[in-house]
Amino acid sequence: MGNVTETALLFETYPKLKGKIPWMPLGNFPTPVQKLDNLGKEIGAGSFYVKRDDLSSSIYGGNKIRKLEFLLAEAKQKGANTLITGGGIGSNFSLATTIHGQRLGMRTVLILMDQPTAEYAKKNMLLDYYHQAKMLKTSRRLRLFTIGYQFLINIKPLKGKLPYLIPIGGSSELGSLGFVNAAFELKKQVETGILPEPDYLFVSAGSLGTFCGLWLGCQVANLKTKVVGVNVSSANTVGAATKINKIYQYLWKTDPGLPRLKVSSSDLTILKDYRGERYARFTKEGMEAILLMHSLEKIKLDGTYSGKTLAGALDYIKKNHLEDKVLLFWNTYNSVDLSHLIKDIDYHKLPTPFHKYFELPKQEFEAPL
Ligand SMILES: Cc1ncc(COP(=O)(O)O)c(C=O)c1O
């Protein structure tokens, strides 16, 4: 499993959580922090850094691995051998759950919904298939059904006898702890001089576990960093405040020694002008940001999440004159290329409802990377 840590850093500060909250090592942490000298120069910022969560696993990385360290540990604890999760047809979380679940002997059932087609979405579907996920195409109504199902499977007498259900994006209270933990990792990197304490941290806000976990984690870890989310789906500050309070309650119930905290939506910043027409519909600004990052720093971003997030971050930095601040961009997109695994797979092998995504024309603005 590579260069793994022995314990979640959160448990080092709050040892009472250890053993009560499920966790297992899955990825390569800490992820590197890199100074973006060229991009910084381009925008006139002297202290611009990137947190390379794209390198969180040499098997398949990205932001999901941190959530899965908690979620798959609970699934194992409950004795589940099947994981049910879902998202858009190109869901990175579904693929990450499938790959890492399979390594732990668990198979996945994926409930996938419509989204604009794209090269990455096609790749992810083929990789889901390659890793033997059972793929179901569904409408939103069934999604509601699955939330009800989760409620059912958490009823005590049934525990462990039924599949383990993970909500979209893995952004339950438990999954979001991956990013509370990530803030402690960041703090350690600040303390060891890898980067100065960031004034601003920019991250995607989709199903919100990443943003909310980081926001809460920075508070609990005593970092002054302002976490700025960039909406890529339907994230908003009201939903985010509710989620942060729930994650906090979950932690506090396990260790009442945690500092008291209650957040309201006015404490939070989520930029809402960078998503474009809909989730996973590419934008011109997002694609420009992707090309800029790639040409100056050789780092690959994606059009659904990280590209739009960088576009939002660059605009926010400019409009608020933050060039002299310490800035951190959190790269959430996996960078392990698994194309070789699927080069010979014909998409007709997938269940029929997925074929059309291979036949539709390319969407506008898709980056030629
Ligand atoms: C690459 C990437 N970045 C960011 C996100 C957003 O994270 P969250 O859903 O926790 O808001 C996702 C979620 O699917 C993702 O796949």
GROMACS .gro file of C-alpha atoms and ligand atoms in nm:
model
  385
    1MET     CA    1   0.000   0.000   0.000
    2GLY     CA    2   0.301   0.227  -0.031
    3ASN     CA    3   0.411   0.490   0.212
    4VAL     CA    4   0.129   0.472   0.467
    5THR     CA    5   0.086   0.647   0.801
    6GLU     CA    6   0.029   0.438   1.114
    7THR     CA    7  -0.259   0.636   1.251
    8ALA     CA    8  -0.489   0.922   1.159
    9LEU     CA    9  -0.324   1.248   1.268
   10LEU     CA   10  -0.655   1.359   1.417
   11PHE     CA   11  -0.623   1.077   1.669
   12GLU     CA   12  -0.279   1.200   1.779
   13THR     CA   13  -0.434   1.525   1.899
   14TYR     CA   14  -0.759   1.365   2.021
   15PRO     CA   15  -0.659   1.013   2.134
   16LYS     CA   16  -1.008   0.942   2.272
   17LEU     CA   17  -1.130   0.919   1.913
   18LYS     CA   18  -0.894   0.631   1.837
   19GLY     CA   19  -1.062   0.293   1.839
   20LYS     CA   20  -1.407   0.454   1.852
   21ILE     CA   21  -1.396   0.597   1.501
   22PRO     CA   22  -1.314   0.346   1.228
   23TRP     CA   23  -1.005   0.425   1.022
   24MET     CA   24  -0.756   0.231   0.814
   25PRO     CA   25  -0.455   0.340   0.605
   26LEU     CA   26  -0.518   0.331   0.231
   27GLY     CA   27  -0.312   0.598   0.063
   28ASN     CA   28   0.025   0.774   0.054
   29PHE     CA   29   0.014   1.051   0.311
   30PRO     CA   30   0.112   1.325   0.367
   31THR     CA   31   0.056   1.435   0.009
   32PRO     CA   32   0.326   1.673  -0.118
   33VAL     CA   33   0.296   2.050  -0.112
   34GLN     CA   34   0.456   2.221  -0.409
   35LYS     CA   35   0.523   2.589  -0.473
   36LEU     CA   36   0.360   2.715  -0.792
   37ASP     CA   37   0.645   2.946  -0.893
   38ASN     CA   38   0.542   2.991  -1.256
   39LEU     CA   39   0.171   3.030  -1.197
   40GLY     CA   40   0.245   3.259  -0.903
   41LYS     CA   41   0.465   3.476  -1.124
   42GLU     CA   42   0.195   3.484  -1.391
   43ILE     CA   43  -0.062   3.629  -1.149
   44GLY     CA   44   0.183   3.833  -0.939
   45ALA     CA   45   0.155   3.612  -0.628
   46GLY     CA   46   0.480   3.530  -0.445
   47SER     CA   47   0.346   3.253  -0.219
   48PHE     CA   48   0.117   3.029  -0.419
   49TYR     CA   49   0.120   2.658  -0.332
   50VAL     CA   50  -0.064   2.342  -0.437
   51LYS     CA   51  -0.156   2.049  -0.214
   52ARG     CA   52  -0.105   1.743  -0.433
   53ASP     CA   53  -0.394   1.519  -0.330
   54ASP     CA   54  -0.380   1.393  -0.688
   55LEU     CA   55  -0.089   1.182  -0.553
   56SER     CA   56  -0.280   1.038  -0.256
   57SER     CA   57  -0.242   0.683  -0.390
   58SER     CA   58  -0.018   0.524  -0.652
   59ILE     CA   59  -0.307   0.294  -0.746
   60TYR     CA   60  -0.577   0.557  -0.786
   61GLY     CA   61  -0.560   0.891  -0.606
   62GLY     CA   62  -0.751   1.216  -0.569
   63ASN     CA   63  -0.951   1.351  -0.278
   64LYS     CA   64  -1.160   1.033  -0.234
   65ILE     CA   65  -0.890   0.831  -0.067
   66ARG     CA   66  -0.905   1.036   0.252
   67LYS     CA   67  -1.278   0.970   0.283
   68LEU     CA   68  -1.238   0.602   0.202
   69GLU     CA   69  -0.985   0.555   0.483
   70PHE     CA   70  -1.276   0.606   0.723
   71LEU     CA   71  -1.562   0.463   0.518
   72LEU     CA   72  -1.402   0.139   0.407
   73ALA     CA   73  -1.273   0.082   0.761
   74GLU     CA   74  -1.634   0.096   0.883
   75ALA     CA   75  -1.752  -0.129   0.599
   76LYS     CA   76  -1.489  -0.385   0.697
   77GLN     CA   77  -1.577  -0.353   1.064
   78LYS     CA   78  -1.939  -0.428   0.980
   79GLY     CA   79  -1.837  -0.733   0.781
   80ALA     CA   80  -1.980  -0.604   0.454
   81ASN     CA   81  -1.865  -0.763   0.133
   82THR     CA   82  -2.061  -0.533  -0.098
   83LEU     CA   83  -2.046  -0.154  -0.119
   84ILE     CA   84  -2.330   0.044  -0.272
   85THR     CA   85  -2.259   0.397  -0.386
   86GLY     CA   86  -2.313   0.621  -0.685
   87GLY     CA   87  -2.305   0.960  -0.849
   88GLY     CA   88  -2.292   1.088  -1.206
   89ILE     CA   89  -2.198   0.839  -1.478
   90GLY     CA   90  -1.840   0.974  -1.463
   91SER     CA   91  -1.823   0.973  -1.083
   92ASN     CA   92  -1.464   0.971  -0.959
   93PHE     CA   93  -1.582   0.866  -0.615
   94SER     CA   94  -1.761   0.559  -0.752
   95LEU     CA   95  -1.446   0.453  -0.933
   96ALA     CA   96  -1.222   0.516  -0.631
   97THR     CA   97  -1.459   0.313  -0.411
   98THR     CA   98  -1.461   0.033  -0.666
   99ILE     CA   99  -1.082   0.017  -0.700
  100HIS     CA  100  -0.996   0.044  -0.331
  101GLY     CA  101  -1.296  -0.166  -0.225
  102GLN     CA  102  -1.182  -0.444  -0.458
  103ARG     CA  103  -0.835  -0.439  -0.302
  104LEU     CA  104  -1.003  -0.506   0.032
  105GLY     CA  105  -1.218  -0.787  -0.105
  106MET     CA  106  -1.541  -0.589  -0.143
  107ARG     CA  107  -1.733  -0.553  -0.466
  108THR     CA  108  -1.934  -0.245  -0.561
  109VAL     CA  109  -2.280  -0.179  -0.691
  110LEU     CA  110  -2.285   0.165  -0.855
  111ILE     CA  111  -2.604   0.365  -0.900
  112LEU     CA  112  -2.516   0.614  -1.171
  113MET     CA  113  -2.709   0.915  -1.301
  114ASP     CA  114  -2.706   1.121  -1.618
  115GLN     CA  115  -2.445   1.396  -1.668
  116PRO     CA  116  -2.293   1.556  -1.979
  117THR     CA  117  -2.061   1.310  -2.146
  118ALA     CA  118  -1.683   1.365  -2.154
  119GLU     CA  119  -1.364   1.169  -2.215
  120TYR     CA  120  -1.300   1.129  -1.844
  121ALA     CA  121  -1.656   1.005  -1.784
  122LYS     CA  122  -1.618   0.743  -2.057
  123LYS     CA  123  -1.286   0.635  -1.910
  124ASN     CA  124  -1.435   0.608  -1.563
  125MET     CA  125  -1.727   0.395  -1.684
  126LEU     CA  126  -1.489   0.157  -1.862
  127LEU     CA  127  -1.272   0.140  -1.551
  128ASP     CA  128  -1.578   0.068  -1.333
  129TYR     CA  129  -1.655  -0.217  -1.569
  130TYR     CA  130  -1.292  -0.338  -1.573
  131HIS     CA  131  -1.293  -0.352  -1.191
  132GLN     CA  132  -1.611  -0.559  -1.197
  133ALA     CA  133  -1.852  -0.304  -1.054
  134LYS     CA  134  -2.219  -0.377  -1.107
  135MET     CA  135  -2.337  -0.065  -1.289
  136LEU     CA  136  -2.698   0.052  -1.272
  137LYS     CA  137  -2.832   0.356  -1.449
  138THR     CA  138  -3.096   0.539  -1.252
  139SER     CA  139  -3.302   0.852  -1.199
  140ARG     CA  140  -3.302   1.083  -0.898
  141ARG     CA  141  -3.598   0.906  -0.746
  142LEU     CA  142  -3.401   0.592  -0.686
  143ARG     CA  143  -3.134   0.803  -0.524
  144LEU     CA  144  -3.386   0.902  -0.258
  145PHE     CA  145  -3.470   0.538  -0.217
  146THR     CA  146  -3.108   0.459  -0.150
  147ILE     CA  147  -3.088   0.722   0.121
  148GLY     CA  148  -3.384   0.552   0.290
  149TYR     CA  149  -3.206   0.223   0.245
  150GLN     CA  150  -2.905   0.356   0.427
  151PHE     CA  151  -3.124   0.446   0.720
  152LEU     CA  152  -3.255   0.090   0.722
  153ILE     CA  153  -2.917  -0.079   0.713
  154ASN     CA  154  -2.796   0.119   1.010
  155ILE     CA  155  -3.066  -0.032   1.232
  156LYS     CA  156  -2.881  -0.246   1.484
  157PRO     CA  157  -3.012  -0.601   1.429
  158LEU     CA  158  -2.933  -0.578   1.060
  159LYS     CA  159  -2.581  -0.440   1.095
  160GLY     CA  160  -2.320  -0.627   0.899
  161LYS     CA  161  -2.569  -0.851   0.727
  162LEU     CA  162  -2.644  -0.611   0.445
  163PRO     CA  163  -2.432  -0.419   0.196
  164TYR     CA  164  -2.259  -0.106   0.319
  165LEU     CA  165  -2.411   0.200   0.160
  166ILE     CA  166  -2.204   0.513   0.098
  167PRO     CA  167  -2.377   0.839   0.007
  168ILE     CA  168  -2.281   1.031  -0.306
  169GLY     CA  169  -1.924   1.157  -0.293
  170GLY     CA  170  -1.865   0.979   0.040
  171SER     CA  171  -1.961   1.299   0.218
  172SER     CA  172  -2.125   1.151   0.527
  173GLU     CA  173  -2.003   1.272   0.866
  174LEU     CA  174  -1.766   0.976   0.880
  175GLY     CA  175  -1.630   1.022   0.527
  176SER     CA  176  -1.582   1.396   0.579
  177LEU     CA  177  -1.348   1.322   0.870
  178GLY     CA  178  -1.094   1.241   0.602
  179PHE     CA  179  -1.064   1.611   0.543
  180VAL     CA  180  -1.073   1.710   0.910
  181ASN     CA  181  -0.774   1.481   0.930
  182ALA     CA  182  -0.624   1.647   0.620
  183ALA     CA  183  -0.621   1.982   0.803
  184PHE     CA  184  -0.405   1.822   1.074
  185GLU     CA  185  -0.173   1.699   0.799
  186LEU     CA  186  -0.153   2.052   0.662
  187LYS     CA  187  -0.082   2.188   1.009
  188LYS     CA  188   0.208   1.946   1.048
  189GLN     CA  189   0.347   2.057   0.712
  190VAL     CA  190   0.324   2.419   0.827
  191GLU     CA  191   0.496   2.335   1.157
  192THR     CA  192   0.779   2.155   0.979
  193GLY     CA  193   0.838   2.451   0.747
  194ILE     CA  194   0.716   2.291   0.423
  195LEU     CA  195   0.497   2.594   0.363
  196PRO     CA  196   0.399   2.904   0.556
  197GLU     CA  197   0.056   2.897   0.721
  198PRO     CA  198  -0.185   2.965   0.434
  199ASP     CA  199  -0.405   3.272   0.456
  200TYR     CA  200  -0.641   3.125   0.195
  201LEU     CA  201  -0.713   2.770   0.083
  202PHE     CA  202  -0.918   2.709  -0.233
  203VAL     CA  203  -1.104   2.383  -0.285
  204SER     CA  204  -1.396   2.239  -0.487
  205ALA     CA  205  -1.738   2.223  -0.324
  206GLY     CA  206  -1.950   1.940  -0.467
  207SER     CA  207  -2.108   1.696  -0.224
  208LEU     CA  208  -1.922   1.910   0.034
  209GLY     CA  209  -1.732   1.656   0.243
  210THR     CA  210  -1.401   1.798   0.124
  211PHE     CA  211  -1.482   2.164   0.186
  212CYS     CA  212  -1.666   2.103   0.516
  213GLY     CA  213  -1.401   1.866   0.649
  214LEU     CA  214  -1.123   2.114   0.569
  215TRP     CA  215  -1.315   2.409   0.711
  216LEU     CA  216  -1.385   2.227   1.037
  217GLY     CA  217  -1.038   2.075   1.046
  218CYS     CA  218  -0.871   2.416   1.018
  219GLN     CA  219  -1.078   2.537   1.315
  220VAL     CA  220  -1.009   2.232   1.530
  221ALA     CA  221  -0.639   2.225   1.434
  222ASN     CA  222  -0.614   2.595   1.515
  223LEU     CA  223  -0.508   2.714   1.172
  224LYS     CA  224  -0.593   3.070   1.074
  225THR     CA  225  -0.647   2.960   0.711
  226LYS     CA  226  -0.967   3.081   0.545
  227VAL     CA  227  -1.111   2.794   0.343
  228VAL     CA  228  -1.284   2.917   0.027
  229GLY     CA  229  -1.506   2.670  -0.159
  230VAL     CA  230  -1.589   2.689  -0.528
  231ASN     CA  231  -1.929   2.543  -0.613
  232VAL     CA  232  -1.918   2.290  -0.895
  233SER     CA  233  -2.259   2.136  -0.839
  234SER     CA  234  -2.529   2.268  -0.604
  235ALA     CA  235  -2.323   2.347  -0.295
  236ASN     CA  236  -2.422   2.646  -0.083
  237THR     CA  237  -2.325   2.793   0.252
  238VAL     CA  238  -2.652   2.695   0.426
  239GLY     CA  239  -2.607   2.327   0.341
  240ALA     CA  240  -2.237   2.350   0.424
  241ALA     CA  241  -2.302   2.501   0.770
  242THR     CA  242  -2.549   2.222   0.849
  243LYS     CA  243  -2.299   1.962   0.737
  244ILE     CA  244  -2.012   2.113   0.936
  245ASN     CA  245  -2.226   2.120   1.252
  246LYS     CA  246  -2.322   1.756   1.197
  247ILE     CA  247  -1.961   1.646   1.147
  248TYR     CA  248  -1.865   1.840   1.457
  249GLN     CA  249  -2.146   1.681   1.663
  250TYR     CA  250  -2.032   1.339   1.551
  251LEU     CA  251  -1.679   1.414   1.671
  252TRP     CA  252  -1.787   1.584   1.991
  253LYS     CA  253  -2.013   1.294   2.091
  254THR     CA  254  -1.708   1.069   2.067
  255ASP     CA  255  -1.477   1.312   2.249
  256PRO     CA  256  -1.647   1.591   2.449
  257GLY     CA  257  -1.299   1.733   2.511
  258LEU     CA  258  -1.309   1.899   2.169
  259PRO     CA  259  -1.341   2.279   2.172
  260ARG     CA  260  -1.704   2.395   2.143
  261LEU     CA  261  -1.800   2.511   1.796
  262LYS     CA  262  -2.111   2.608   1.603
  263VAL     CA  263  -2.094   2.752   1.255
  264SER     CA  264  -2.353   2.953   1.064
  265SER     CA  265  -2.376   3.008   0.691
  266SER     CA  266  -2.246   3.366   0.721
  267ASP     CA  267  -1.913   3.229   0.847
  268LEU     CA  268  -1.856   3.046   0.519
  269THR     CA  269  -1.748   3.143   0.168
  270ILE     CA  270  -1.852   2.936  -0.133
  271LEU     CA  271  -1.806   3.104  -0.472
  272LYS     CA  272  -2.101   3.036  -0.696
  273ASP     CA  273  -2.019   3.188  -1.034
  274TYR     CA  274  -1.786   2.922  -1.176
  275ARG     CA  275  -1.998   2.608  -1.218
  276GLY     CA  276  -2.142   2.712  -1.553
  277GLU     CA  277  -2.471   2.583  -1.685
  278ARG     CA  278  -2.480   2.262  -1.483
  279TYR     CA  279  -2.273   2.004  -1.300
  280ALA     CA  280  -2.005   1.856  -1.529
  281ARG     CA  281  -2.081   2.095  -1.816
  282PHE     CA  282  -1.742   2.242  -1.899
  283THR     CA  283  -1.680   2.616  -1.895
  284LYS     CA  284  -1.446   2.832  -2.098
  285GLU     CA  285  -1.290   2.977  -1.782
  286GLY     CA  286  -1.240   2.632  -1.634
  287MET     CA  287  -1.067   2.511  -1.948
  288GLU     CA  288  -0.844   2.819  -1.960
  289ALA     CA  289  -0.743   2.755  -1.598
  290ILE     CA  290  -0.663   2.391  -1.683
  291LEU     CA  291  -0.444   2.494  -1.977
  292LEU     CA  292  -0.269   2.761  -1.769
  293MET     CA  293  -0.185   2.516  -1.488
  294HIS     CA  294  -0.068   2.255  -1.737
  295SER     CA  295   0.148   2.485  -1.946
  296LEU     CA  296   0.312   2.657  -1.646
  297GLU     CA  297   0.333   2.378  -1.388
  298LYS     CA  298   0.275   2.051  -1.578
  299ILE     CA  299  -0.008   1.961  -1.340
  300LYS     CA  300  -0.326   1.815  -1.489
  301LEU     CA  301  -0.665   1.932  -1.366
  302ASP     CA  302  -1.013   1.824  -1.472
  303GLY     CA  303  -1.305   2.012  -1.624
  304THR     CA  304  -1.576   1.918  -1.373
  305TYR     CA  305  -1.405   2.005  -1.044
  306SER     CA  306  -1.049   2.126  -1.016
  307GLY     CA  307  -1.039   2.340  -1.334
  308LYS     CA  308  -1.350   2.535  -1.233
  309THR     CA  309  -1.207   2.566  -0.883
  310LEU     CA  310  -0.881   2.714  -1.009
  311ALA     CA  311  -1.077   2.954  -1.230
  312GLY     CA  312  -1.273   3.068  -0.922
  313ALA     CA  313  -0.959   3.094  -0.710
  314LEU     CA  314  -0.771   3.306  -0.967
  315ASP     CA  315  -1.064   3.542  -1.001
  316TYR     CA  316  -1.110   3.571  -0.624
  317ILE     CA  317  -0.739   3.641  -0.572
  318LYS     CA  318  -0.747   3.915  -0.837
  319LYS     CA  319  -1.072   4.080  -0.728
  320ASN     CA  320  -0.971   4.083  -0.360
  321HIS     CA  321  -0.605   4.181  -0.424
  322LEU     CA  322  -0.468   3.879  -0.238
  323GLU     CA  323  -0.141   3.851  -0.434
  324ASP     CA  324   0.071   3.921  -0.123
  325LYS     CA  325  -0.103   3.651   0.084
  326VAL     CA  326  -0.006   3.287   0.133
  327LEU     CA  327  -0.236   3.099  -0.104
  328LEU     CA  328  -0.301   2.725  -0.127
  329PHE     CA  329  -0.487   2.546  -0.406
  330TRP     CA  330  -0.604   2.196  -0.307
  331ASN     CA  331  -0.578   1.966  -0.609
  332THR     CA  332  -0.848   1.701  -0.570
  333TYR     CA  333  -0.815   1.524  -0.907
  334ASN     CA  334  -0.652   1.181  -0.940
  335SER     CA  335  -0.342   1.183  -1.162
  336VAL     CA  336  -0.275   0.808  -1.195
  337ASP     CA  337  -0.340   0.719  -1.557
  338LEU     CA  338  -0.516   0.384  -1.589
  339SER     CA  339  -0.592   0.410  -1.964
  340HIS     CA  340  -0.384   0.101  -2.041
  341LEU     CA  341  -0.631  -0.116  -1.849
  342ILE     CA  342  -0.921  -0.026  -2.077
  343LYS     CA  343  -0.764   0.026  -2.417
  344ASP     CA  344  -0.913  -0.298  -2.552
  345ILE     CA  345  -1.256  -0.279  -2.390
  346ASP     CA  346  -1.547  -0.222  -2.625
  347TYR     CA  347  -1.810  -0.001  -2.461
  348HIS     CA  348  -2.084  -0.231  -2.592
  349LYS     CA  349  -1.988  -0.467  -2.311
  350LEU     CA  350  -2.130  -0.216  -2.063
  351PRO     CA  351  -2.503  -0.227  -1.979
  352THR     CA  352  -2.702  -0.068  -2.264
  353PRO     CA  353  -2.811   0.254  -2.083
  354PHE     CA  354  -2.444   0.363  -2.074
  355HIS     CA  355  -2.376   0.324  -2.448
  356LYS     CA  356  -2.516   0.660  -2.549
  357TYR     CA  357  -2.242   0.846  -2.359
  358PHE     CA  358  -1.990   0.694  -2.601
  359GLU     CA  359  -2.195   0.797  -2.904
  360LEU     CA  360  -2.282   1.158  -2.815
  361PRO     CA  361  -2.063   1.434  -2.961
  362LYS     CA  362  -1.780   1.588  -2.756
  363GLN     CA  363  -1.894   1.870  -2.531
  364GLU     CA  364  -1.787   2.226  -2.596
  365PHE     CA  365  -1.464   2.345  -2.432
  366GLU     CA  366  -1.329   1.995  -2.357
  367ALA     CA  367  -0.955   2.049  -2.301
  368PRO     CA  368  -0.724   1.862  -2.538
  369LEU     CA  369  -0.506   1.724  -2.257
  370LIG     C1  370  -1.190   1.540  -0.861
  370LIG     C2  371  -1.287   1.586  -0.760
  370LIG     N1  372  -1.267   1.702  -0.699
  370LIG     C3  373  -1.353   1.750  -0.607
  370LIG     C4  374  -1.466   1.682  -0.572
  370LIG     C5  375  -1.561   1.743  -0.475
  370LIG     O1  376  -1.552   1.689  -0.348
  370LIG     P1  377  -1.680   1.688  -0.257
  370LIG     O2  378  -1.780   1.601  -0.324
  370LIG     O3  379  -1.630   1.634  -0.128
  370LIG     O4  380  -1.730   1.827  -0.245
  370LIG     C6  381  -1.492   1.558  -0.632
  370LIG     C7  382  -1.612   1.484  -0.593
  370LIG     O5  383  -1.671   1.405  -0.657
  370LIG     C8  384  -1.401   1.510  -0.730
  370LIG     O6  385  -1.422   1.393  -0.795
   0.00000   0.00000   0.00000
